[in-house]
Short mmCIF file of C-alpha atoms in Angstrom, two decimals:
data_model
loop_
_atom_site.label_atom_id
_atom_site.label_comp_id
_atom_site.label_asym_id
_atom_site.label_seq_id
_atom_site.Cartn_x
_atom_site.Cartn_y
_atom_site.Cartn_z
CA UNK X 45 -18.31 -5.21 16.16
CA UNK X 46 -16.96 -5.97 19.59
CA UNK X 47 -18.89 -4.83 22.60
CA UNK X 48 -17.53 -1.87 24.55
CA UNK X 49 -15.20 -2.74 27.38
CA UNK X 50 -16.21 -1.20 30.73
CA UNK X 51 -12.61 0.01 30.95
CA UNK X 52 -12.36 1.25 27.35
CA UNK X 53 -11.83 4.94 26.73
CA UNK X 54 -12.99 7.03 23.80
CA UNK X 55 -10.46 9.62 22.63
CA UNK X 56 -11.58 12.92 21.15
CA UNK X 57 -9.23 15.47 19.56
CA UNK X 58 -10.57 18.84 18.43
CA UNK X 59 -8.77 21.38 16.24
CA UNK X 60 -5.60 19.35 16.68
CA UNK X 61 -2.44 20.84 15.13
CA UNK X 62 0.59 18.78 14.10
CA UNK X 63 3.54 20.70 12.74
CA UNK X 64 2.52 22.80 9.75
CA UNK X 65 -0.61 20.76 8.97
CA UNK X 66 -3.99 22.37 9.19
CA UNK X 67 -6.08 21.65 12.32
CA UNK X 68 -8.31 18.60 12.27
CA UNK X 69 -10.76 16.72 14.47
CA UNK X 70 -10.34 13.07 15.38
CA UNK X 71 -12.34 10.53 17.35
CA UNK X 72 -11.19 7.05 18.36
CA UNK X 73 -13.96 4.73 19.60
CA UNK X 74 -13.98 2.98 22.96
CA UNK X 75 -14.35 -0.43 21.34
CA UNK X 76 -12.80 -2.63 18.69
CA UNK X 77 -9.81 -2.23 16.41
CA UNK X 78 -9.25 1.13 14.69
CA UNK X 79 -6.76 1.81 11.90
CA UNK X 80 -5.64 5.41 11.39
CA UNK X 81 -4.16 5.93 7.93
CA UNK X 82 -1.71 8.82 7.70
CA UNK X 83 0.25 10.30 4.81
CA UNK X 84 3.70 9.56 6.22
CA UNK X 85 5.32 7.65 9.06
CA UNK X 86 6.78 10.70 10.81
CA UNK X 87 3.34 12.28 11.06
CA UNK X 88 1.86 9.12 12.56
CA UNK X 89 4.57 9.06 15.23
CA UNK X 90 3.94 12.68 16.19
CA UNK X 91 0.22 11.98 16.30
CA UNK X 92 0.63 8.83 18.41
CA UNK X 93 2.93 10.57 20.90
CA UNK X 94 0.53 13.51 21.17
CA UNK X 95 -2.61 11.43 21.65
CA UNK X 96 -0.86 9.19 24.19
CA UNK X 97 0.20 12.18 26.29
CA UNK X 98 3.91 11.71 25.62
CA UNK X 99 4.10 14.98 23.65
CA UNK X 100 2.38 18.27 24.35
CA UNK X 101 -0.37 19.44 22.04
CA UNK X 102 0.77 22.26 19.75
CA UNK X 103 -2.81 23.43 19.29
CA UNK X 104 -6.29 22.10 20.04
CA UNK X 105 -7.49 19.70 22.74
CA UNK X 106 -7.30 15.97 23.38
CA UNK X 107 -9.55 14.28 25.95
CA UNK X 108 -10.33 10.74 27.09
CA UNK X 109 -13.86 9.73 28.03
CA UNK X 110 -15.10 6.62 29.81
CA UNK X 111 -18.09 4.49 28.80
CA UNK X 112 -20.46 6.88 30.58
CA UNK X 113 -19.07 9.86 28.67
CA UNK X 114 -17.27 11.32 31.67
CA UNK X 115 -13.94 13.00 30.97
CA UNK X 116 -11.20 10.95 32.64
CA UNK X 117 -8.13 12.69 31.21
CA UNK X 118 -7.72 16.16 29.71
CA UNK X 119 -3.99 16.77 30.18
CA UNK X 120 -0.94 15.00 28.70
CA UNK X 121 0.10 13.69 32.13
CA UNK X 122 -3.30 12.15 32.81
CA UNK X 123 -3.57 10.68 29.31
CA UNK X 124 -0.13 9.12 29.67
CA UNK X 125 -1.43 7.14 32.66
CA UNK X 126 -4.46 5.82 30.76
CA UNK X 127 -3.00 5.15 27.29
CA UNK X 128 -0.60 2.30 26.54
CA UNK X 129 1.77 3.14 23.67
CA UNK X 130 3.93 0.80 21.59
CA UNK X 131 5.85 0.96 18.34
CA UNK X 132 7.85 4.14 18.98
CA UNK X 133 11.56 3.17 19.27
CA UNK X 134 12.39 6.26 21.34
CA UNK X 135 9.83 5.06 23.89
CA UNK X 136 9.97 1.27 23.80
CA UNK X 137 13.18 0.30 22.01
CA UNK X 138 14.79 -2.86 23.45
CA UNK X 139 18.41 -3.93 23.84
CA UNK X 140 19.00 -6.78 21.41
CA UNK X 141 21.27 -8.85 23.69
CA UNK X 142 18.93 -8.85 26.69
CA UNK X 143 16.81 -11.97 27.41
CA UNK X 144 13.04 -11.71 27.24
CA UNK X 145 12.79 -12.69 30.92
CA UNK X 146 14.89 -9.69 31.91
CA UNK X 147 12.90 -7.05 29.99
CA UNK X 148 9.60 -8.47 31.27
CA UNK X 149 10.75 -8.58 34.91
CA UNK X 150 12.19 -5.06 34.66
CA UNK X 151 8.87 -3.77 33.35
CA UNK X 152 6.90 -5.55 36.05
CA UNK X 153 9.26 -4.21 38.73
CA UNK X 154 8.95 -0.67 37.38
CA UNK X 155 5.16 -0.86 37.28
CA UNK X 156 4.53 -2.65 40.57
CA UNK X 157 4.67 -1.39 44.12
CA UNK X 158 8.16 -0.85 45.52
CA UNK X 159 7.57 -3.45 48.22
CA UNK X 160 6.11 -6.10 45.87
CA UNK X 161 8.24 -9.07 44.88
CA UNK X 162 8.67 -9.47 41.12
CA UNK X 163 7.80 -13.05 40.09
CA UNK X 164 10.55 -15.02 38.37
CA UNK X 165 8.00 -17.08 36.46
CA UNK X 166 6.36 -14.96 33.75
CA UNK X 167 3.41 -17.35 33.87
CA UNK X 168 2.46 -15.91 37.24
CA UNK X 169 1.90 -12.43 35.76
CA UNK X 170 -0.36 -10.72 33.22
CA UNK X 171 2.36 -11.36 30.64
CA UNK X 172 0.96 -14.78 29.75
CA UNK X 173 -2.59 -13.52 29.20
CA UNK X 174 -1.56 -10.68 26.87
CA UNK X 175 1.02 -12.87 25.11
CA UNK X 176 -1.63 -15.49 24.45
CA UNK X 177 -4.03 -12.98 22.91
CA UNK X 178 -1.27 -11.51 20.74
CA UNK X 179 0.21 -14.78 19.55
CA UNK X 180 3.54 -14.01 21.21
CA UNK X 181 5.50 -17.25 21.37
CA UNK X 182 8.83 -16.69 23.10
CA UNK X 183 10.94 -18.47 25.68
CA UNK X 184 12.18 -16.57 28.74
CA UNK X 185 15.80 -17.10 27.75
CA UNK X 186 15.38 -15.90 24.15
CA UNK X 187 17.50 -12.87 23.29
CA UNK X 188 15.41 -9.93 22.06
CA UNK X 189 17.61 -9.55 18.99
CA UNK X 190 17.04 -13.19 17.99
CA UNK X 191 13.27 -12.76 17.77
CA UNK X 192 11.66 -12.35 14.32
CA UNK X 193 10.47 -8.75 13.72
CA UNK X 194 6.80 -9.69 14.15
CA UNK X 195 7.46 -11.37 17.50
CA UNK X 196 9.68 -8.50 18.65
CA UNK X 197 6.90 -5.98 17.96
CA UNK X 198 4.41 -8.19 19.79
CA UNK X 199 6.77 -8.22 22.77
CA UNK X 200 6.91 -4.42 22.75
CA UNK X 201 3.09 -4.30 22.69
CA UNK X 202 2.84 -6.67 25.67
CA UNK X 203 5.39 -4.59 27.59
CA UNK X 204 3.34 -1.45 26.85
CA UNK X 205 0.26 -3.14 28.28
CA UNK X 206 2.18 -4.25 31.38
CA UNK X 207 3.44 -0.68 31.80
CA UNK X 208 -0.13 0.66 31.90
CA UNK X 209 -2.26 -1.87 33.81
CA UNK X 210 -5.07 0.72 34.08
CA UNK X 211 -4.99 1.65 30.40
CA UNK X 212 -8.27 2.38 28.68
CA UNK X 213 -6.74 2.53 25.20
CA UNK X 214 -3.81 0.92 23.36
CA UNK X 215 -2.04 2.86 20.60
CA UNK X 216 0.47 1.19 18.26
CA UNK X 217 2.53 3.39 15.97
CA UNK X 218 3.82 2.43 12.54
CA UNK X 219 2.78 -1.18 12.02
CA UNK X 220 4.47 -0.71 8.61
CA UNK X 221 7.75 -1.41 10.39
CA UNK X 222 6.71 -4.98 9.66
CA UNK X 223 7.74 -5.08 6.00
CA UNK X 224 5.88 -8.30 5.27
CA UNK X 225 2.24 -7.84 4.32
CA UNK X 226 1.49 -11.26 5.78
CA UNK X 227 3.08 -10.28 9.11
CA UNK X 228 1.01 -7.09 9.22
CA UNK X 229 -2.17 -8.99 8.43
CA UNK X 230 -1.46 -11.58 11.12
CA UNK X 231 -0.72 -8.86 13.69
CA UNK X 232 -3.99 -7.08 12.92
CA UNK X 233 -5.86 -10.35 13.35
CA UNK X 234 -4.25 -10.90 16.73
CA UNK X 235 -4.96 -7.31 17.74
CA UNK X 236 -8.64 -7.98 17.10
CA UNK X 237 -8.41 -10.45 19.99
CA UNK X 238 -6.81 -7.83 22.23
CA UNK X 239 -9.56 -5.40 21.20
CA UNK X 240 -12.11 -7.70 22.82
CA UNK X 241 -10.67 -6.53 26.14
CA UNK X 242 -9.28 -3.09 25.34
CA UNK X 243 -9.82 -0.70 22.40
CA UNK X 244 -6.83 -0.75 20.05
CA UNK X 245 -5.74 1.88 17.51
CA UNK X 246 -2.93 1.27 15.02
CA UNK X 247 -1.26 3.87 12.79
CA UNK X 248 -0.24 3.07 9.23
CA UNK X 249 0.53 4.82 5.97
CA UNK X 250 -1.25 1.94 4.21
CA UNK X 251 -5.00 1.27 3.95
CA UNK X 252 -6.81 -1.61 5.64
CA UNK X 253 -6.32 -3.95 2.67
CA UNK X 254 -7.86 -6.99 4.37
CA UNK X 255 -10.78 -5.22 6.04
CA UNK X 256 -9.70 -6.31 9.53
CA UNK X 257 -10.30 -3.02 11.34
CA UNK X 258 -13.69 -2.25 12.86
CA UNK X 259 -13.12 1.45 12.17
CA UNK X 260 -10.85 3.20 9.66
CA UNK X 261 -9.87 6.85 10.12
CA UNK X 262 -8.40 8.36 6.95
CA UNK X 263 -6.06 11.30 7.53
CA UNK X 264 -4.66 11.32 4.00
CA UNK X 265 -7.21 13.90 2.81
CA UNK X 266 -7.07 17.68 2.27
CA UNK X 267 -3.94 19.55 3.28
CA UNK X 268 -2.81 23.14 2.71
CA UNK X 269 -0.04 21.80 0.47
CA UNK X 270 -2.54 20.34 -2.02
CA UNK X 271 -3.92 23.16 -4.24
CA UNK X 272 -7.53 22.92 -5.26
CA UNK X 273 -8.73 21.30 -2.06
CA UNK X 274 -10.53 23.11 0.71
CA UNK X 275 -8.41 24.50 3.53
CA UNK X 276 -9.17 25.28 7.13
CA UNK X 277 -10.19 22.90 9.89
CA UNK X 278 -11.55 19.60 8.64
CA UNK X 279 -12.82 16.31 10.03
CA UNK X 280 -11.07 13.02 9.57
CA UNK X 281 -12.93 10.67 7.22
CA UNK X 282 -14.23 7.73 9.24
CA UNK X 283 -15.42 4.42 7.85
CA UNK X 284 -17.18 2.00 10.18
CA UNK X 285 -16.70 -1.70 9.63
CA UNK X 286 -19.50 -4.18 9.51
#
């Protein structure tokens, strides 16, 4: 297991309601790589948006806690400032004909102070550090649409981290958008490196086949639509890695 980052946040959801699903509890640790397995992609997107503060909670509560256990965010607006979110096209979709340099500089300009000069050299920013951890290998002049899917998703993750320099948690929705099992495995391995600095949670409708996650949260369990299983509020099944 990785050691807890002093800036890592633990997320706790209680009696959370998503659509017509029954309420459930969920806890994401303040360290390491967590994989949340859901029954379908649309549910994972709704969950990611809700936890990240980009969508209001239908029912229940979602809070962020620092390493000391102090609540640092208990409203969607406050969570949105402390949670970096990637993988949701409606949030981080990129124009295919735009160069990488342009999207990075635009993000840095949007995030920085209005009076700060945006560096032309991406090497003078946090971009290089996050790109190195994630295995993002792009040239500034590369068109976004020319990047392989795995590199394009990595770019979106780096941009999400640049957008939230004070983030205490990184959420990545639908890693299954990488159709190649090898690409998904490689991304999870690289995210383990990111998780040394910041807790990372990924959402997938597939299990952790290669055992790369430190923690697995299984949300594919009991639902009201499955006769014979218990109903009412339930806890997500959590499996800790070695």
